CSV table of C-alpha atoms and ligand atoms in Angstrom, one decimal:
chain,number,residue,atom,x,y,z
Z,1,UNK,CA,-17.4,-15.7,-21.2
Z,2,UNK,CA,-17.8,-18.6,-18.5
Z,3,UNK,CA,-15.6,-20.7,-20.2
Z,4,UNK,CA,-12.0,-21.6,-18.5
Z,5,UNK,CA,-9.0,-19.6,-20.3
Z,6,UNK,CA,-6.6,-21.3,-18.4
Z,7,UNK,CA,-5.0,-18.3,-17.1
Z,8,UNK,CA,-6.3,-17.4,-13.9
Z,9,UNK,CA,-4.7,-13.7,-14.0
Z,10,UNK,CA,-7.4,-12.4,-16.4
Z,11,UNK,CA,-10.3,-15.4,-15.9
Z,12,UNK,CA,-13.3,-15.3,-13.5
Z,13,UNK,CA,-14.1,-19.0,-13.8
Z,14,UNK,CA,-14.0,-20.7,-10.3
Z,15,UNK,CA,-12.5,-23.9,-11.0
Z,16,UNK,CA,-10.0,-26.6,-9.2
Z,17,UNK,CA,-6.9,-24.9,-11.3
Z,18,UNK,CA,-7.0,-21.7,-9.6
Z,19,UNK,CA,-6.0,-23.0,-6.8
Z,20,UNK,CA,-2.4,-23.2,-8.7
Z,21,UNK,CA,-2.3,-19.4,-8.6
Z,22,UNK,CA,-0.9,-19.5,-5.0
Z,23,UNK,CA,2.2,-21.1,-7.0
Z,24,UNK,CA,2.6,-18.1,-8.5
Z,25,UNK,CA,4.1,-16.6,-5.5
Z,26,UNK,CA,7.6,-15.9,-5.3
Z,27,UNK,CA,10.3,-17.1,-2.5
Z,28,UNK,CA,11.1,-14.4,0.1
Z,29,UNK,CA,14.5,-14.3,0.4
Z,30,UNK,CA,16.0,-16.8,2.7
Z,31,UNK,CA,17.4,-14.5,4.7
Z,32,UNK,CA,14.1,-12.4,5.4
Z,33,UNK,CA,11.3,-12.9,7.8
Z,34,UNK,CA,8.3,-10.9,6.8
Z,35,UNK,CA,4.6,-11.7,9.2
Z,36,UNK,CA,2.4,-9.5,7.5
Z,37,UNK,CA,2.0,-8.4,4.0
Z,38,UNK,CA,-0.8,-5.5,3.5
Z,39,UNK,CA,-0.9,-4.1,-0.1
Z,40,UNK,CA,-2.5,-0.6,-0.3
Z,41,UNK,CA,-3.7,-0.2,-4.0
Z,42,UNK,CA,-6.0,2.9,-5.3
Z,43,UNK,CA,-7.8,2.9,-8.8
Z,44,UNK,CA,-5.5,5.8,-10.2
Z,45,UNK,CA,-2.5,7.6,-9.1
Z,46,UNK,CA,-2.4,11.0,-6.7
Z,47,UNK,CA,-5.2,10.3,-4.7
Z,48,UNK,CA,-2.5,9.2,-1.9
Z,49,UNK,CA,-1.8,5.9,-1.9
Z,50,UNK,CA,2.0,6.4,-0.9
Z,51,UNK,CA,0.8,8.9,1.9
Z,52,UNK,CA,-1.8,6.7,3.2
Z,53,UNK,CA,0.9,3.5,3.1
Z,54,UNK,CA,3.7,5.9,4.8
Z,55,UNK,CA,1.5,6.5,7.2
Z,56,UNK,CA,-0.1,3.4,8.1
Z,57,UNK,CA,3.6,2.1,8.5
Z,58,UNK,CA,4.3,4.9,10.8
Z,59,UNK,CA,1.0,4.4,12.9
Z,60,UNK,CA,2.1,0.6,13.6
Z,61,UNK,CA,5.7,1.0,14.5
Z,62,UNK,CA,4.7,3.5,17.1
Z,63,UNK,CA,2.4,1.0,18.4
Z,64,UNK,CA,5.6,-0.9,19.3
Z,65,UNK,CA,5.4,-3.2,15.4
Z,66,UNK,CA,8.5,-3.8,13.0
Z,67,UNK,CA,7.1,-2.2,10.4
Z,68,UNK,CA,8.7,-2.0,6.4
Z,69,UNK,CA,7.5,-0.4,3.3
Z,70,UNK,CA,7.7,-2.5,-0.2
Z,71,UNK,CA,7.1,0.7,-2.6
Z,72,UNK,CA,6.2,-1.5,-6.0
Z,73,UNK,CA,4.8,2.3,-7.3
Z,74,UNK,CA,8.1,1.6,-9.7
Z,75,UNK,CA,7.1,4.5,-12.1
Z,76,UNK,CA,6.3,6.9,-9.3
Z,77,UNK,CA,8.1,6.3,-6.6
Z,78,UNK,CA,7.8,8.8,-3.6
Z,79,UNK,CA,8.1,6.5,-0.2
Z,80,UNK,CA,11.6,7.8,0.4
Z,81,UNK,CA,11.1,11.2,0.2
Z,82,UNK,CA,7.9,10.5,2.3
Z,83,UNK,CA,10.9,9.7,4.9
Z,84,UNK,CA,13.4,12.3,4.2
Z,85,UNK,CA,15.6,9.0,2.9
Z,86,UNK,CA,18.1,10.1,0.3
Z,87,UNK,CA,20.8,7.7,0.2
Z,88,UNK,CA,21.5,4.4,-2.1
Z,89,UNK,CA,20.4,0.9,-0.9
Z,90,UNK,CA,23.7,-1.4,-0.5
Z,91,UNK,CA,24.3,-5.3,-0.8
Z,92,UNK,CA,25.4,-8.0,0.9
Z,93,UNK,CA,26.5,-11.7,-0.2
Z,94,UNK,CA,22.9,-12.1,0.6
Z,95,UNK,CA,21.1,-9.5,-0.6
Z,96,UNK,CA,19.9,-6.5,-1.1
Z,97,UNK,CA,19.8,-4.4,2.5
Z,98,UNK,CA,17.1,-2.1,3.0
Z,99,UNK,CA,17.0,1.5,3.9
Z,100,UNK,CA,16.3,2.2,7.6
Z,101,UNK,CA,14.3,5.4,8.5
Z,102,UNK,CA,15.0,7.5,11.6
Z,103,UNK,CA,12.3,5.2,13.7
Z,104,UNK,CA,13.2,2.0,12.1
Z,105,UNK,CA,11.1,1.2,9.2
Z,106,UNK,CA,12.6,-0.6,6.6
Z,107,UNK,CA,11.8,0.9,2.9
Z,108,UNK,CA,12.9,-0.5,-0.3
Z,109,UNK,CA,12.0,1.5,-3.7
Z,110,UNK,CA,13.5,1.6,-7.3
Z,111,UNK,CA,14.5,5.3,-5.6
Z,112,UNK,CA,17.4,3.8,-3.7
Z,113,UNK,CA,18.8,2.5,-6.1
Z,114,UNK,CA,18.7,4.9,-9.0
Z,115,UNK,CA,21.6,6.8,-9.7
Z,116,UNK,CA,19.5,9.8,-10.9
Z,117,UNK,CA,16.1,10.2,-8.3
Z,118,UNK,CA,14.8,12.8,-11.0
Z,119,UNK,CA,15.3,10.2,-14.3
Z,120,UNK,CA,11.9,8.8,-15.4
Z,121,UNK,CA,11.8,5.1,-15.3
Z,122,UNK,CA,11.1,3.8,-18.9
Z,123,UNK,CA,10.6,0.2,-18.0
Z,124,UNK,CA,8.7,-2.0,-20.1
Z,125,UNK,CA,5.6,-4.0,-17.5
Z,126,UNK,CA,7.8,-7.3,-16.9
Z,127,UNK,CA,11.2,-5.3,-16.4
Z,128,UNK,CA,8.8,-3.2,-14.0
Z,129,UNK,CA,6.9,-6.6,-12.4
Z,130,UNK,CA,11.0,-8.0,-12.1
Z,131,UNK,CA,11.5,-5.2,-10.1
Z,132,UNK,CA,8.9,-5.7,-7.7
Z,133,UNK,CA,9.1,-9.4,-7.4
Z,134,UNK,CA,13.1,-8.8,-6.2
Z,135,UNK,CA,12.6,-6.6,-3.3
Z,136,UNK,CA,10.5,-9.6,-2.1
Z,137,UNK,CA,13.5,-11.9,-3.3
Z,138,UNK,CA,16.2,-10.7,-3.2
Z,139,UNK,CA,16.1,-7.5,-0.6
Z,140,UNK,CA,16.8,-8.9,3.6
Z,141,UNK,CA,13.7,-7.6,5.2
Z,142,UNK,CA,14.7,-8.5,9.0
Z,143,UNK,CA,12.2,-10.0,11.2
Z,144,UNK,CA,9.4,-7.6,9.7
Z,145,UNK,CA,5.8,-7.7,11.7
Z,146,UNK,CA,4.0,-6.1,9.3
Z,147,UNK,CA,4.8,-4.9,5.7
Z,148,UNK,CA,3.3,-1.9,3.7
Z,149,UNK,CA,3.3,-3.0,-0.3
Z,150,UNK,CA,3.0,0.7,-1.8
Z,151,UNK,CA,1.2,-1.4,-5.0
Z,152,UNK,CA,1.2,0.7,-8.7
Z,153,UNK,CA,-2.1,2.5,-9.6
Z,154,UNK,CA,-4.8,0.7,-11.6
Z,155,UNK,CA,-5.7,-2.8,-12.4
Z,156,UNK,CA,-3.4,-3.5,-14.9
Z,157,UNK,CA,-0.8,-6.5,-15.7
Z,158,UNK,CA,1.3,-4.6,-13.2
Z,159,UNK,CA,-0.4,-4.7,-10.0
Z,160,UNK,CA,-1.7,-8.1,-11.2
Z,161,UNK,CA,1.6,-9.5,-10.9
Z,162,UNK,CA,2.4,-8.1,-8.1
Z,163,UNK,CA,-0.9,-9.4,-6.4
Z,164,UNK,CA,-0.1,-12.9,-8.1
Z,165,UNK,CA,3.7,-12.6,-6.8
Z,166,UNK,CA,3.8,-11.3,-3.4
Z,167,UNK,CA,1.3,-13.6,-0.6
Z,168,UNK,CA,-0.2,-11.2,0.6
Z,169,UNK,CA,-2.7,-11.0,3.6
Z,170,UNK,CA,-4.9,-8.3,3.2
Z,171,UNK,CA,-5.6,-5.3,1.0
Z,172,UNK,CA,-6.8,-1.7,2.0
Z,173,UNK,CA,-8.6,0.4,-1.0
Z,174,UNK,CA,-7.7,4.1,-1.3
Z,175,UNK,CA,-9.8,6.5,-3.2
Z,176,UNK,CA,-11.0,10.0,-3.0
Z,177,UNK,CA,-15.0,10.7,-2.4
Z,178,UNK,CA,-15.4,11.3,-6.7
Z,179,UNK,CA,-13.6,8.0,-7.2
Z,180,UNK,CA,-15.4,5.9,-4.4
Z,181,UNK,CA,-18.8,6.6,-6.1
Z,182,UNK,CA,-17.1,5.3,-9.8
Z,183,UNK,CA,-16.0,1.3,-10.3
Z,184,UNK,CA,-12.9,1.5,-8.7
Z,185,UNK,CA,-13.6,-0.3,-5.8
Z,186,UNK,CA,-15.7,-2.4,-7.6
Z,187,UNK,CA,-12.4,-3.3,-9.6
Z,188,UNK,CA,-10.3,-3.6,-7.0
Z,189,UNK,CA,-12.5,-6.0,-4.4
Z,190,UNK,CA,-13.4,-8.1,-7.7
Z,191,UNK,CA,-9.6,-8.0,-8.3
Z,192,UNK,CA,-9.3,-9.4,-4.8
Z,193,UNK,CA,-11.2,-12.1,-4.3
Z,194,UNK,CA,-10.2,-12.9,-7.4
Z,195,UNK,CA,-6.7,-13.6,-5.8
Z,196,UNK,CA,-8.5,-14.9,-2.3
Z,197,UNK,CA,-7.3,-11.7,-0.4
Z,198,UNK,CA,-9.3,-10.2,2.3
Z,199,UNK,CA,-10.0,-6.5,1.7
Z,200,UNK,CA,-9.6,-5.1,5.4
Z,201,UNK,CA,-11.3,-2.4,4.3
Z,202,UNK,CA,-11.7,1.3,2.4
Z,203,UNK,CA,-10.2,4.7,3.4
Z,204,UNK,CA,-11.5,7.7,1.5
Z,205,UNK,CA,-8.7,10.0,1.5
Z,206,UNK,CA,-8.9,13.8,0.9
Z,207,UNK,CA,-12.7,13.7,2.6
Z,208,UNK,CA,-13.7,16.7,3.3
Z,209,UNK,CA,-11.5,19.8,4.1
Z,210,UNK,CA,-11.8,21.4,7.8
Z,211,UNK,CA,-12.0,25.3,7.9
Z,212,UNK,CA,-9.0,26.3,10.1
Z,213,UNK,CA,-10.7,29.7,11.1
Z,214,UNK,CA,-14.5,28.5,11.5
Z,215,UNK,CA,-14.3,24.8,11.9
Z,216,UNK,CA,-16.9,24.0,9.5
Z,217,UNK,CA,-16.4,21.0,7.2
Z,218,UNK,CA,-16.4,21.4,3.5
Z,219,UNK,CA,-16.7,18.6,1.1
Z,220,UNK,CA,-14.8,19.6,-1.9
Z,221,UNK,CA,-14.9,16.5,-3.5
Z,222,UNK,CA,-18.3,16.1,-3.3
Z,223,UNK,CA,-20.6,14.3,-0.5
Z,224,UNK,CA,-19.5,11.3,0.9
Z,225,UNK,CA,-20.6,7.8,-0.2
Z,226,UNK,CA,-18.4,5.9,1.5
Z,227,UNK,CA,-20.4,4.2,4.2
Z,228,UNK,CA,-22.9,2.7,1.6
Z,229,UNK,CA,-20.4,1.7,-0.9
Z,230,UNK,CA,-18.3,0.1,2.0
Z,231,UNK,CA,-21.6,-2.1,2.8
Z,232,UNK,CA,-22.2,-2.8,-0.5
Z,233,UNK,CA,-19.2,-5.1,-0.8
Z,234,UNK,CA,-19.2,-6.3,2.6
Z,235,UNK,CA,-16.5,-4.2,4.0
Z,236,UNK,CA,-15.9,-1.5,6.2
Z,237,UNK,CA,-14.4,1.9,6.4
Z,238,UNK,CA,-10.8,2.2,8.0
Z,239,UNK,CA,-10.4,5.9,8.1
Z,240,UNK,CA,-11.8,9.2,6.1
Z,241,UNK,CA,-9.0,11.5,6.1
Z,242,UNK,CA,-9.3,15.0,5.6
Z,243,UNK,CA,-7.3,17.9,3.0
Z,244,UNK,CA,-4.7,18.5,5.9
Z,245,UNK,CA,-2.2,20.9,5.4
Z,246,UNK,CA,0.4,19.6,7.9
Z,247,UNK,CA,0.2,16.1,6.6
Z,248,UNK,CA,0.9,16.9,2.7
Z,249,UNK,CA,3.8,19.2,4.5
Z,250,UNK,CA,4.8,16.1,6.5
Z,251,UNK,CA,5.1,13.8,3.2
Z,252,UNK,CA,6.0,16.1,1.1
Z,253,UNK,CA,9.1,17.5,3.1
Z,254,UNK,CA,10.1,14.0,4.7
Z,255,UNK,CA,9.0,14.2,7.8
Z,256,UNK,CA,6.0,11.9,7.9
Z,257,UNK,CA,7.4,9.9,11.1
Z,258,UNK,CA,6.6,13.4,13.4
Z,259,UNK,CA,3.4,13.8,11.8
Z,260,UNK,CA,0.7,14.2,14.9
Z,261,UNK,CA,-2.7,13.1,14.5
Z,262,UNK,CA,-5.0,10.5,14.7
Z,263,UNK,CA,-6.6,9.9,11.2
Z,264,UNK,CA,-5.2,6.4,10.8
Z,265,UNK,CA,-6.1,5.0,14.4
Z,266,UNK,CA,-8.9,3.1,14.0
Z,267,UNK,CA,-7.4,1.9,10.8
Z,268,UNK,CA,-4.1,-0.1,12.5
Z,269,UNK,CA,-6.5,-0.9,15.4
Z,270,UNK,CA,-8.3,-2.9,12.5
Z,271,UNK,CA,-4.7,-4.2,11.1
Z,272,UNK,CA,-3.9,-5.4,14.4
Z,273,UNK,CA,-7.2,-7.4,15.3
Z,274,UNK,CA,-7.6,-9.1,12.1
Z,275,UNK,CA,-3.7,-9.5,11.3
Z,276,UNK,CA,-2.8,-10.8,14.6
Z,277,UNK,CA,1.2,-11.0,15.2
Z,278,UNK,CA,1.2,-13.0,18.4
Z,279,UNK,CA,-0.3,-15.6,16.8
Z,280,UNK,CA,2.6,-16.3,14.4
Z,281,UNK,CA,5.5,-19.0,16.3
I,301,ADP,P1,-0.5,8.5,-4.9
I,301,ADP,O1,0.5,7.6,-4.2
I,301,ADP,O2,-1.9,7.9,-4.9
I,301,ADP,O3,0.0,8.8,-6.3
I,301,ADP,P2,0.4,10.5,-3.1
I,301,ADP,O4,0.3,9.8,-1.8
I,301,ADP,O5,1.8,10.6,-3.7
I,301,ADP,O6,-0.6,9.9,-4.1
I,301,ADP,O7,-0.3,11.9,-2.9
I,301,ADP,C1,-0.3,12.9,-4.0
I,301,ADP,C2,-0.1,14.3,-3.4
I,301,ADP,O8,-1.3,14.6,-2.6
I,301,ADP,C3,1.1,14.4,-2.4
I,301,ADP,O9,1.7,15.7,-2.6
I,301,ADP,C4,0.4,14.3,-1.1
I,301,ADP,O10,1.1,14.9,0.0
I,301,ADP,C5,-0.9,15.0,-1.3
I,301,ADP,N1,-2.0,14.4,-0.4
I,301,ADP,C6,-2.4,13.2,-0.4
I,301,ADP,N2,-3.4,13.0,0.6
I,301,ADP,C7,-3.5,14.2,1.2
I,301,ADP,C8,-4.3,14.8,2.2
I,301,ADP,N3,-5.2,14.0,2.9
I,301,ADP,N4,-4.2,16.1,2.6
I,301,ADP,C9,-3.3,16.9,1.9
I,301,ADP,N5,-2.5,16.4,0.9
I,301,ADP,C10,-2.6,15.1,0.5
């Protein structure tokens, strides 16, 4: 078990060759400029990953930030439609362009370039890892502060490559109360410092549900663990977000940019002390 497999993607051991896994990361295109790479991964899919990414990425470029979205979810892509975005990426001699929402978020997603939104993508893992590793290669992010990586579910070969590929500078863990008390996290920070990445912390989405008529806060997925489970792997909580009606709406409809509300505040207060962009020349 403690012996060296040399391949750092699936073994534990801490020795001098892992440092060679930062050589694993591929080139940003030449023409991109990209401070700030924050993956948000969750253990499984639907327990809002893509929402929590869109609106993180929202959050910060109201706060004045060039923000971007890298949606790597290949087999479930829904970062467009989070932004109402409907039309096809185009090229350049230099690249790939991304899409631009309505307040100037860059997105890139296997959705914009799909002829057919609605056809399932059948990819085998390294067609879908390709994928991932080109919008970091081959798309021109311009002069991004920080960038969203929407990653793909799980801890699988996927999202290992991407973590291996991409350089990234922090992660954020999404999970629903049920999940947080399971070994998600567990996987996930493991997976992490696996890959030297900072975890900047946990948000437990789809907390508790507020009653609209008597205010009183219900816990449908069960109690909350977070706090402890937070400590436990020397983190902290970013943000519990609640069941809320008008944000799913936002989302699901495309309008997650007029979204109002303050769930992910203290969460890009966090981004913005530990990932500072004034100190990058
Ligand atoms: P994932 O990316 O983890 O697969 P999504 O972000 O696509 O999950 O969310 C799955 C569904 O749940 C979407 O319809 C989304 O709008 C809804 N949803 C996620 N979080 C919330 C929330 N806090 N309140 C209401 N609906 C939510």
């Amino acid at each position: 078990m403690s012996e060296c497999t040399h391949d750092c993607s699936s073994c534990g051991v801490d020795c001098p060759s892992r440092s060679a896994a930062a050589d694993l990361h591929e080139k940003l295109n030449d023409h991109s400029t990209v401070h700030k790479v924050i993956a948000v991964v969750s253990g499984k899919g639907g327990v809002g990953k893509s929402l929590v990414t869109a609106a993180l990425a929202v959050e910060l470029n109201r706060r004045g930030h060039k923000t971007a979205v890298l949606d790597a979810d290949i087999t479930g892509p829904s970062i467009p439609k989070a932004f109402g975005i409907h039309s096809k990426a185009k090229g350049s001699d230099f690249g790939i362009l991304p899409e631009v929402t309505k307040t100037g978020i860059e997105l890139m997603s296997v959705n914009l370039l799909l002829q057919n939104t609605t056809d399932p993508v059948v990819w085998r893992g390294p067609v879908v890892s390709g994928t991932v590793k080109q919008f970091w290669t081959d798309v021109i992010w311009s002069d991004v502060d920080y960038m969203f990586v929407d990653m793909p579910p799980g801890t699988g070969d996927v999202p290992l490559t991407v973590f291996q590929s991409i350089p990234l500078d922090g992660i954020i863990v999404v999970a629903s109360p049920q999940e947080l008390v399971g070994m998600i996290v567990e996987k996930a920070v493991k997976m992490a410092n696996l890959m030297n990445i900072p975890i900047l912390g946990l948000i437990e989405n789809m907390s508790y549900f507020r009653c609209p008529d008597c205010g009183k806060e219900h816990r449908i997925f069960g109690d909350s663990h977070i706090e402890e489970i937070a400590a436990r792997y020397s983190t902290r909580v970013l943000a519990r977000v609640p069941i809320d009606e008008s944000l799913r709406r936002s989302v699901d409809t495309g309008t997650v940019e007029l979204f109002v509300g303050d769930y992910f505040e203290n969460a890009a207060n966090i981004i913005e002390d530990e990932l500072t962009i004034a100190s990058i020349e």
